[in-house]
Coordinates of C-alpha atoms and ligand atoms in Angstrom, one line a residue:
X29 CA 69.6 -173.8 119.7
X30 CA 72.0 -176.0 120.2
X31 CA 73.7 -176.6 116.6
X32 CA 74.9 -180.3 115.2
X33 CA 76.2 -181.1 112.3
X34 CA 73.8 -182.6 110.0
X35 CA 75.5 -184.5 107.3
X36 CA 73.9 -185.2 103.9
X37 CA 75.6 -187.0 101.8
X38 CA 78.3 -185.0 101.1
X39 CA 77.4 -181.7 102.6
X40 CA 76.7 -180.7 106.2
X41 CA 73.4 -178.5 106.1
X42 CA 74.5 -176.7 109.5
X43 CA 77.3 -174.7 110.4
X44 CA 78.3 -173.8 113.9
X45 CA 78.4 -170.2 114.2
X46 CA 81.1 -169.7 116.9
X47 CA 83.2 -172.4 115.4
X48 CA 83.1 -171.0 111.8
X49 CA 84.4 -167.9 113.8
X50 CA 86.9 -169.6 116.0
X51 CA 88.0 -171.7 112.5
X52 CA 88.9 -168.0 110.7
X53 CA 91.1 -166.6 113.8
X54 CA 92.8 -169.8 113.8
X55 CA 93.8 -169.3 110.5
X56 CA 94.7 -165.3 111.0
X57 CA 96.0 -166.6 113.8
X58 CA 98.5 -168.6 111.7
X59 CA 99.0 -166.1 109.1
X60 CA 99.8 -163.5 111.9
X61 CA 102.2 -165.4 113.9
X62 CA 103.8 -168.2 111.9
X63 CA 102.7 -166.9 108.0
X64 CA 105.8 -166.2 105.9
X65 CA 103.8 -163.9 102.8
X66 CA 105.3 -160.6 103.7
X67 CA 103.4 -156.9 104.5
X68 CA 103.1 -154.6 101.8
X69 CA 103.4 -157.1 98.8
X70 CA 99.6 -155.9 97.9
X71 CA 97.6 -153.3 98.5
X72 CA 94.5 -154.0 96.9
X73 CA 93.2 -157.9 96.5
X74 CA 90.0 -158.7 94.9
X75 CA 89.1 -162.2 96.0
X76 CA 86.0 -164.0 94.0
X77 CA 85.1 -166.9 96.2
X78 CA 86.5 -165.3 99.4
X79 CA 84.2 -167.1 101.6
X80 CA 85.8 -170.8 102.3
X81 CA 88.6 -173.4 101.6
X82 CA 91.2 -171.9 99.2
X83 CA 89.8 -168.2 98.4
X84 CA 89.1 -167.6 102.3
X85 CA 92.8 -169.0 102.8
X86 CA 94.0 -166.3 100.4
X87 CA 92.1 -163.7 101.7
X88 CA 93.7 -163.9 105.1
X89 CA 97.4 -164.4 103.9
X90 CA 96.5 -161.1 101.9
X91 CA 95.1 -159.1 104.3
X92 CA 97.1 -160.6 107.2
X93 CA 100.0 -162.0 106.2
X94 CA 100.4 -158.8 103.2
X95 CA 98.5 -156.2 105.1
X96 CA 95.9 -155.4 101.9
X97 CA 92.6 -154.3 101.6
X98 CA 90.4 -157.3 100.2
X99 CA 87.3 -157.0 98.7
X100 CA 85.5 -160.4 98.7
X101 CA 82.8 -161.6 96.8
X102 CA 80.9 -164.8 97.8
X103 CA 77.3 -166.4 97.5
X104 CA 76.1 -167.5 100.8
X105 CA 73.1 -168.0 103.0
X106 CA 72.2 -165.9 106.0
X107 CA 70.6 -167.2 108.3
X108 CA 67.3 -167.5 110.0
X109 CA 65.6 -167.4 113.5
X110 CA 65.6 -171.2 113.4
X111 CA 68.5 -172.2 110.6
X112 CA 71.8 -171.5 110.3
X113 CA 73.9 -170.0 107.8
X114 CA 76.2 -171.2 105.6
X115 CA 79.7 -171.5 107.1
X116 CA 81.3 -169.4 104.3
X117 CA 78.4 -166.5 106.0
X118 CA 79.8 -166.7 109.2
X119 CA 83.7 -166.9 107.8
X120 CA 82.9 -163.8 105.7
X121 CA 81.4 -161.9 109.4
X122 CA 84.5 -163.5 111.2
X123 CA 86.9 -162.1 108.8
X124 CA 85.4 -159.0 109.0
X125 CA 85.4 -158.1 112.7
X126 CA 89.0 -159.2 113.0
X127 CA 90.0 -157.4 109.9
X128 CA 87.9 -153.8 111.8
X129 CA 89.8 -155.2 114.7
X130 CA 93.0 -154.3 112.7
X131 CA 92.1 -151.4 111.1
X132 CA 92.4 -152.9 107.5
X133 CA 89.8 -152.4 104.9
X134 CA 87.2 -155.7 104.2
X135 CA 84.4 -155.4 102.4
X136 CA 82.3 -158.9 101.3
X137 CA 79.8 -158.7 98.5
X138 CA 77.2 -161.4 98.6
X139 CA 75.3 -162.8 95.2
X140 CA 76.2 -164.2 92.1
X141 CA 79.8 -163.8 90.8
X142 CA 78.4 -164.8 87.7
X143 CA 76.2 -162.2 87.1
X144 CA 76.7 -158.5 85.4
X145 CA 75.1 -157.3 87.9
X146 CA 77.6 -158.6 90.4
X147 CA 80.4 -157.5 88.4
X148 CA 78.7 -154.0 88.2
X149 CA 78.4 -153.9 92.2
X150 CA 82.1 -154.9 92.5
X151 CA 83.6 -152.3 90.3
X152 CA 81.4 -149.8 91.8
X153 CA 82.6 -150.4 95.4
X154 CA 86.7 -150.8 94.1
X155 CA 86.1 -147.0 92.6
X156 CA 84.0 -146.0 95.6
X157 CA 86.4 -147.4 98.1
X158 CA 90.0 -148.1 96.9
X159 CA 91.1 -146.8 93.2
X160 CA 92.9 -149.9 92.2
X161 CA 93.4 -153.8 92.4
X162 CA 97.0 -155.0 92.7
X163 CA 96.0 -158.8 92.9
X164 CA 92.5 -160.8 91.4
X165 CA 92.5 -163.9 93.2
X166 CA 89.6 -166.1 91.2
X167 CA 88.8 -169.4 93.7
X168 CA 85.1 -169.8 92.9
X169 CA 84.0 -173.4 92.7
X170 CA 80.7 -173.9 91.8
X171 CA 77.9 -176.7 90.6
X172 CA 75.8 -174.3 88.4
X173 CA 76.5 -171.1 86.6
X174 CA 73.3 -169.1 84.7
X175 CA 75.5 -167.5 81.8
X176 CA 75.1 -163.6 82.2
X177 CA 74.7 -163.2 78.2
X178 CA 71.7 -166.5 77.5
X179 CA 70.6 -166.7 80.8
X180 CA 71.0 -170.5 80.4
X181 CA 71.6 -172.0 83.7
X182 CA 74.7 -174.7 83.1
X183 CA 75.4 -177.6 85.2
X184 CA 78.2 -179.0 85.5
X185 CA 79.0 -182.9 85.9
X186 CA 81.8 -184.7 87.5
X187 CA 81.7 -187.7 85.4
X188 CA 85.1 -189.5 83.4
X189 CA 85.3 -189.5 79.4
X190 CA 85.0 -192.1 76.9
X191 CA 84.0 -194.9 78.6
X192 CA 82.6 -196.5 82.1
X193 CA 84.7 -196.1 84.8
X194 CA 85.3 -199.1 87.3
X195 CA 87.5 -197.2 90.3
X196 CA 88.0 -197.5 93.9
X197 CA 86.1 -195.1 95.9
X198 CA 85.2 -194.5 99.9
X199 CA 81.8 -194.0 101.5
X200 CA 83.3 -190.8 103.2
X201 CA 81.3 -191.5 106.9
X202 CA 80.6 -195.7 106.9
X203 CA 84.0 -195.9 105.7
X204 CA 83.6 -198.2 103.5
X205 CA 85.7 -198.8 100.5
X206 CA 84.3 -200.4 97.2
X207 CA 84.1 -200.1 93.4
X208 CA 82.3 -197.5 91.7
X209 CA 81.3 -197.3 88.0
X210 CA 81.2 -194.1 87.0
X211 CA 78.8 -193.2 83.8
X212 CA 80.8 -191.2 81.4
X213 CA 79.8 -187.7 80.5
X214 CA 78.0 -186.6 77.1
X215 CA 79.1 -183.7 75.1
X216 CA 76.7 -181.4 76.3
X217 CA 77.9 -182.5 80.0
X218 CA 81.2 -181.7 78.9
X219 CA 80.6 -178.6 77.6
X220 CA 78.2 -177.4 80.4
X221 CA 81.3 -178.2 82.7
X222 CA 83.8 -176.1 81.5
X223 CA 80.6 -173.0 80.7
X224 CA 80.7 -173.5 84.9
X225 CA 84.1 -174.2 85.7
X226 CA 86.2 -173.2 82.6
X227 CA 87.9 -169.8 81.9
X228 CA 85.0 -167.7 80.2
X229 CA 83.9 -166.2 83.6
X230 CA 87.2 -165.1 85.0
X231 CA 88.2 -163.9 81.5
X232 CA 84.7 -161.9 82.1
X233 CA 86.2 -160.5 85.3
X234 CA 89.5 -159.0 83.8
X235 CA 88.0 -157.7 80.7
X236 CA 85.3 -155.9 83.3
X237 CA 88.1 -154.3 85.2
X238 CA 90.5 -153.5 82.5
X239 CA 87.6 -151.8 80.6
X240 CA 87.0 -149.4 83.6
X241 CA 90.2 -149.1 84.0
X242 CA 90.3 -150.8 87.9
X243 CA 93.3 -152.5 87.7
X244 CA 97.0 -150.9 88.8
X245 CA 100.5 -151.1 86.7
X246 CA 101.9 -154.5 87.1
X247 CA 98.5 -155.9 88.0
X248 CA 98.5 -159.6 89.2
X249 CA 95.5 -162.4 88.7
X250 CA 95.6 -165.7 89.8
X251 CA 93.3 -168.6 89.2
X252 CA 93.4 -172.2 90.4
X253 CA 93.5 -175.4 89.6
X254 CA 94.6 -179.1 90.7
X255 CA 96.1 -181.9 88.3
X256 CA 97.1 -184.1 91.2
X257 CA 97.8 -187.7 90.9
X258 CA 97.8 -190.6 88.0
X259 CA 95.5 -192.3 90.6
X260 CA 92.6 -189.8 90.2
X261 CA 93.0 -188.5 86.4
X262 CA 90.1 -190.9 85.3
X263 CA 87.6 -188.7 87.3
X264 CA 89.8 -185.4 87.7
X265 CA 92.3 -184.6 84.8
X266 CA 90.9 -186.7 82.4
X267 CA 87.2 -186.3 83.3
X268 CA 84.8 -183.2 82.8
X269 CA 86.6 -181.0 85.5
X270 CA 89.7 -181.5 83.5
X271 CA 88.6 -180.4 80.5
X272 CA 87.2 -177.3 82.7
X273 CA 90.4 -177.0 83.8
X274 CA 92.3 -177.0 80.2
X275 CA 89.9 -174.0 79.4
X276 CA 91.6 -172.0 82.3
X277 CA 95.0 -172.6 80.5
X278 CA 93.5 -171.1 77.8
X279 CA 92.0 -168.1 79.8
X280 CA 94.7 -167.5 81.5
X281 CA 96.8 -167.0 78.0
X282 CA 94.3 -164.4 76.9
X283 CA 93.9 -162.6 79.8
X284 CA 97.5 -162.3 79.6
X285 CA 97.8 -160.6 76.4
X286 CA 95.2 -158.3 77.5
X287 CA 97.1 -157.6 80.6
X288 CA 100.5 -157.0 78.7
X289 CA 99.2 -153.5 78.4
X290 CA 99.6 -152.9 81.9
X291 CA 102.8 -154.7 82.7
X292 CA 100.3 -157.3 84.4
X293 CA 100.5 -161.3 84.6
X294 CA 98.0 -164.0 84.6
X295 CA 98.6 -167.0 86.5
X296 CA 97.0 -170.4 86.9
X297 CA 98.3 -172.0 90.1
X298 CA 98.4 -175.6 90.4
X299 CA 97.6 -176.2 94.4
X300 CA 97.3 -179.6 96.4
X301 CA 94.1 -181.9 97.4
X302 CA 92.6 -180.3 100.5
X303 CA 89.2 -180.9 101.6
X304 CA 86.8 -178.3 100.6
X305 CA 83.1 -178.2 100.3
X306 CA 83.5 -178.5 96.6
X307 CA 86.5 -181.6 96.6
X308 CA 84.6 -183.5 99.0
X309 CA 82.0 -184.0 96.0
X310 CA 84.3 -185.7 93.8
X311 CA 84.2 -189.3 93.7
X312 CA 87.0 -191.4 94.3
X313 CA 89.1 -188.1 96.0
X314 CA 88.2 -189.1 99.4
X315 CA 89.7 -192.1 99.3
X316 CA 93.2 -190.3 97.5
X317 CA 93.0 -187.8 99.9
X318 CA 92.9 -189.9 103.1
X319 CA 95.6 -192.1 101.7
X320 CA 97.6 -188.8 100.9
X321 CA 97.1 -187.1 104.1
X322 CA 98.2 -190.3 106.1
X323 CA 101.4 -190.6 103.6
X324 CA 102.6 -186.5 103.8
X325 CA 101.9 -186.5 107.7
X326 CA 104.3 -190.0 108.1
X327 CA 106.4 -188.4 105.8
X328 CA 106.4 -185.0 107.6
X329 CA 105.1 -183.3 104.2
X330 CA 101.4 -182.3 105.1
X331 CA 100.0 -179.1 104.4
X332 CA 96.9 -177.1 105.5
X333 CA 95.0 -175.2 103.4
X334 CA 96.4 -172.0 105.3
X335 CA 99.7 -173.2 105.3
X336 CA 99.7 -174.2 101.7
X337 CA 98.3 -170.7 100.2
X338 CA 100.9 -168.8 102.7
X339 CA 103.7 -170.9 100.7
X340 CA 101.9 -169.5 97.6
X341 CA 101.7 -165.9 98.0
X342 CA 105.4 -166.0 100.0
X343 CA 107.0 -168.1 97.2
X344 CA 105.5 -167.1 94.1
X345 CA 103.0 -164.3 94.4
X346 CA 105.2 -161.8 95.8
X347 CA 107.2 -159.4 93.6
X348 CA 110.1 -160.7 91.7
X349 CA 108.8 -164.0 93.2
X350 CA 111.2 -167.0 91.5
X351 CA 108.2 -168.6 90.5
X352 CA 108.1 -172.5 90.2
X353 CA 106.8 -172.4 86.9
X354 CA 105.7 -175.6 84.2
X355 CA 105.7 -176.0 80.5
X356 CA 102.5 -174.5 80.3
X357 CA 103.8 -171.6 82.2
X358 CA 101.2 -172.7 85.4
X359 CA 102.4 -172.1 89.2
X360 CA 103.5 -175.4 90.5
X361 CA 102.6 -175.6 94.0
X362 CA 101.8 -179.3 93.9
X363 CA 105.4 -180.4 94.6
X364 CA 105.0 -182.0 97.6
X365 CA 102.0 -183.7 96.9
X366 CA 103.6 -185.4 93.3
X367 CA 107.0 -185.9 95.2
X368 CA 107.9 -189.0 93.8
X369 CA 108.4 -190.1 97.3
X370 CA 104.6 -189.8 98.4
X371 CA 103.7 -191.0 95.0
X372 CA 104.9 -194.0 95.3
X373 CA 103.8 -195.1 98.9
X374 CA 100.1 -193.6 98.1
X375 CA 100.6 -196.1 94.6
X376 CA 101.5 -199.0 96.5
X377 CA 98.6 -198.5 98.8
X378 CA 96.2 -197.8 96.9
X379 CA 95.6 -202.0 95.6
X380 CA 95.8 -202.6 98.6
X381 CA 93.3 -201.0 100.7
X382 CA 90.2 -202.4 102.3
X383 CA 87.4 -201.3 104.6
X384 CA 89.3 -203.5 107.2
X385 CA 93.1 -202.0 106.7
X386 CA 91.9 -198.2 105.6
X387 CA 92.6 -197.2 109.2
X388 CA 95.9 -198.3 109.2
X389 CA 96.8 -197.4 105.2
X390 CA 95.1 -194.3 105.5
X391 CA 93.6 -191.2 107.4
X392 CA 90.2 -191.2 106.8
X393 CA 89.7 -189.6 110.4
X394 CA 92.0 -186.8 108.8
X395 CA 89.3 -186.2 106.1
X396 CA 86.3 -186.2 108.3
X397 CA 87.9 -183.6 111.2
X398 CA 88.7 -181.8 108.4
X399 CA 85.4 -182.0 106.6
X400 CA 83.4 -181.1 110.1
X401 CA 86.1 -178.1 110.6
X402 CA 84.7 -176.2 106.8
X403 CA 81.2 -176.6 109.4
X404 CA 82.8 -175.0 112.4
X405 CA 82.5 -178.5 114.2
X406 CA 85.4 -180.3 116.3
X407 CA 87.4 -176.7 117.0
X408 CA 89.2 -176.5 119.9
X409 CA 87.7 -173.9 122.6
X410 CA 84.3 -173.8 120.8
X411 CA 81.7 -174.9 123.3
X412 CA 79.2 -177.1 121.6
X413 CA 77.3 -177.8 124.3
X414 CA 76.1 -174.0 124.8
X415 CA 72.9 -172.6 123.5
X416 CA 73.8 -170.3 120.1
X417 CA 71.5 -167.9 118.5
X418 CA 72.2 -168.3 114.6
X419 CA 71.6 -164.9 114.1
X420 CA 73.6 -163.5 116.7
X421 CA 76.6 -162.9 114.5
X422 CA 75.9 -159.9 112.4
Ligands
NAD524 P1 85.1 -174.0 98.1 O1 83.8 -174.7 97.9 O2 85.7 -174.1 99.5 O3 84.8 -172.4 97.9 C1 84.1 -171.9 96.7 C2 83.9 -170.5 96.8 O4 83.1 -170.1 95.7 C3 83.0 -170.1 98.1 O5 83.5 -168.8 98.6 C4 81.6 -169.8 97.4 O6 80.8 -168.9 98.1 C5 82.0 -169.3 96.1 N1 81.0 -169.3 95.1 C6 80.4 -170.4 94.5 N2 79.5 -170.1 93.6 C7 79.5 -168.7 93.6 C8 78.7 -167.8 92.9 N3 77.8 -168.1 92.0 N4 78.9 -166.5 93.2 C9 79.8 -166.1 94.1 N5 80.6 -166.9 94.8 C10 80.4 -168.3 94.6 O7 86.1 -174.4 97.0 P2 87.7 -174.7 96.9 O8 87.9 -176.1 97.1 O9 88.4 -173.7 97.8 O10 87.9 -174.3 95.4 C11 88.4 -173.1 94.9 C12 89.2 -173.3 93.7 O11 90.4 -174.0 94.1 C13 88.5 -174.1 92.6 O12 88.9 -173.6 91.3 C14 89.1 -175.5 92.8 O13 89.1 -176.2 91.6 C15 90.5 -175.1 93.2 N6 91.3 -176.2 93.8 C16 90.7 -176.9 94.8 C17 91.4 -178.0 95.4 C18 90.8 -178.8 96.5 O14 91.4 -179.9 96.8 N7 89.8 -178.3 97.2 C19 92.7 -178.3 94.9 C20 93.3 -177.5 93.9 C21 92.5 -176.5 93.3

């Protein structure tokens, strides 16, 4: 067949099989050449949400850029005769055969993360295959979560607090910018929010590994988070995804106790806006994002995901890293974004873009070749004119 992307809203329901693969190896590629994380900082990394944006991104600058073995765990779709699969399937296959390529150990577990019998599968293979874990990267982003314990399936909302919500927003392909009013959440949104995207499960994970005693001296974990701007706290900080994101800083303080036992350290890392499968469902973000993106790249500033998550691991994850640390003792990797120097040009935009001057004020293109690239569309050297087999990559 000859794969398109299908755009719904605000996913793509196709993914191009060669490009997802071509989108990986430019990213190793990176890492490999240009990556400044160095070899031998790790030598076992457990990644949970390995399979796309910033989990897949930490995967290679560990097992490229640090030379470890990764064990990834993602839930994706295969595909069929007719239908593709996910991209985060055909990053995980791509990963793979350049990681066999290499010689280095990588193994991807698909299914739940959420689920004990995930966790059981997991621990099984790290005894089976490698001893012990150096570094738990935890970069799963996720709309639902059935709770391993009740077997109640939470949902989580991205909705503000407190009151209506009258914001700016962009319709991400018309490109059209309007107001939004954004029904605040309930309590039981709230709290279904941070059951999905809060600290519970990732506390889940340590205590798992600890218990069977999985994880080496000095044993690293790192899970992540965004604050970002004033301009999108209403729907982000301040919202459900915030409060979400509060109940990681408290994970991350009790993991760390439990880790003190070890010598280990539990992190949350505060990283920049990128465009991701899961950001590009937040309202309101698109429009930051292009603004942002147009700002950093004038300003010479602009990250990639890659890029950003090789600064990571090279300036803060590495042993006797100087970490860039915040009151709350969270990794600060955010710094360019909240330079006061973007700040304030994306602030003095933002009132005064349009549908007519978005062009111009911002990079909305940006945001859409970046959105069609998590499909494997619009990569350089991919022939998208060719006849693919969806299943051909196994
Ligand atoms: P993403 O959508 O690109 O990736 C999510 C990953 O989670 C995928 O590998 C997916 O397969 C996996 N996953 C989802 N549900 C799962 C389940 N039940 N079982 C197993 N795997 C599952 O997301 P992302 O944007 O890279 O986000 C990762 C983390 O980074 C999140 O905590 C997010 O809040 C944070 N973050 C994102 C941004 C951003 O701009 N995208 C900025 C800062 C921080």
């Amino acid at each position: 067949m000859i794969v398109k992307p299908r755009i719904r809203g605000f996913i793509c329901t196709t993914a191009h099989p060669h490009g997802c693969a071509a989108h990986v190896n430019q990213q190793i590629d990176y890492v490999s050449t240009s990556g400044t994380a160095t070899a031998a900082a790790f030598g076992n990394v457990l990644v949970l949400g390995c399979s796309g944006g910033y989990g897949l991104a930490s995967r290679i600058v560990a097992g490229f850029g640090c030379g470890a073995k990764t064990l990834g765990v993602s839930f994706e779709k295969a595909p069929t005769e007719n239908k593709t699969a996910s991209a985060g399937w055909y990053n995980n296959k791509a990963f793979e055969a350049r990681a066999s390529a290499q010689g280095l150990y990588a193994k991807t577990l698909d299914g739940d993360a959420f689920s004990d019998a995930m966790r059981a599968q997991v621990l099984d293979t790290i005894k089976a295959d490698l001893g012990k874990i150096d570094l738990v990267v935890y970069s799963l982003a996720s709309p639902v979560r059935r709770h391993p314990q009740t077997e109640v399936l939470h949902r989580s909302s991205i909705k503000p607090l407190g009151e209506v919500l009258d914001i700016k927003t962009v319709h991400v392909e018309k490109g059209e910018v309007s107001n939004v009013a954004l029904e605040p959440a309930t309590d039981e949104e709230v709290a279904d929010t941070v059951k999905v995207m809060g600290g519970e499960d990732w506390q889940y994970w340590i205590e798992a590994l600890l218990a069977a005693d999985l994880l080496a001296a000095n044993a690293k974990t790192v899970a992540y988070t965004y604050i970002g701007s004033e301009l999108t706290w209403p729907i982000y900080w301040e919202g459900t995804l915030g409060k979400a994101k509060a109940d990681l800083d408290r994970a991350s303080g009790e993991i760390q106790q439990k880790l003190d036992s070890i010598g280990g350290d539990s992190r949350v890392a505060v990283l920049k806006a990128i465009v991701s499968q899961a950001s590009a469902a937040i309202p309101v973000v698109p429009l930051y994002a292009a603004l942002l993106f147009q700002v950093m790249k004038e300003q010479g500033s602009h990250e990639t995901c890659i890029e950003h998550i090789d600064r990571l691991f090279a300036s803060q994850l590495q042993p006797a890293a100087n970490m860039r640390l915040d009151e709350a003792g969270r990794i600060r990797v955010d710094d360019l974004e909240l330079a006061e120097v973007v700040q304030a040009e994306v602030k003095r935009r933002w009132p005064l873009v349009s549908t007519e001057n978005l062009p111009q004020l911002g990079d909305l293109a940006g945001f859409r070749e970046d959105f069609l690239m998590i499909f494997g569309f619009g990569i350089e050297g991919v022939d998208y004119q060719a006849d693919v087999d969806p299943q051909s990559i196994n």
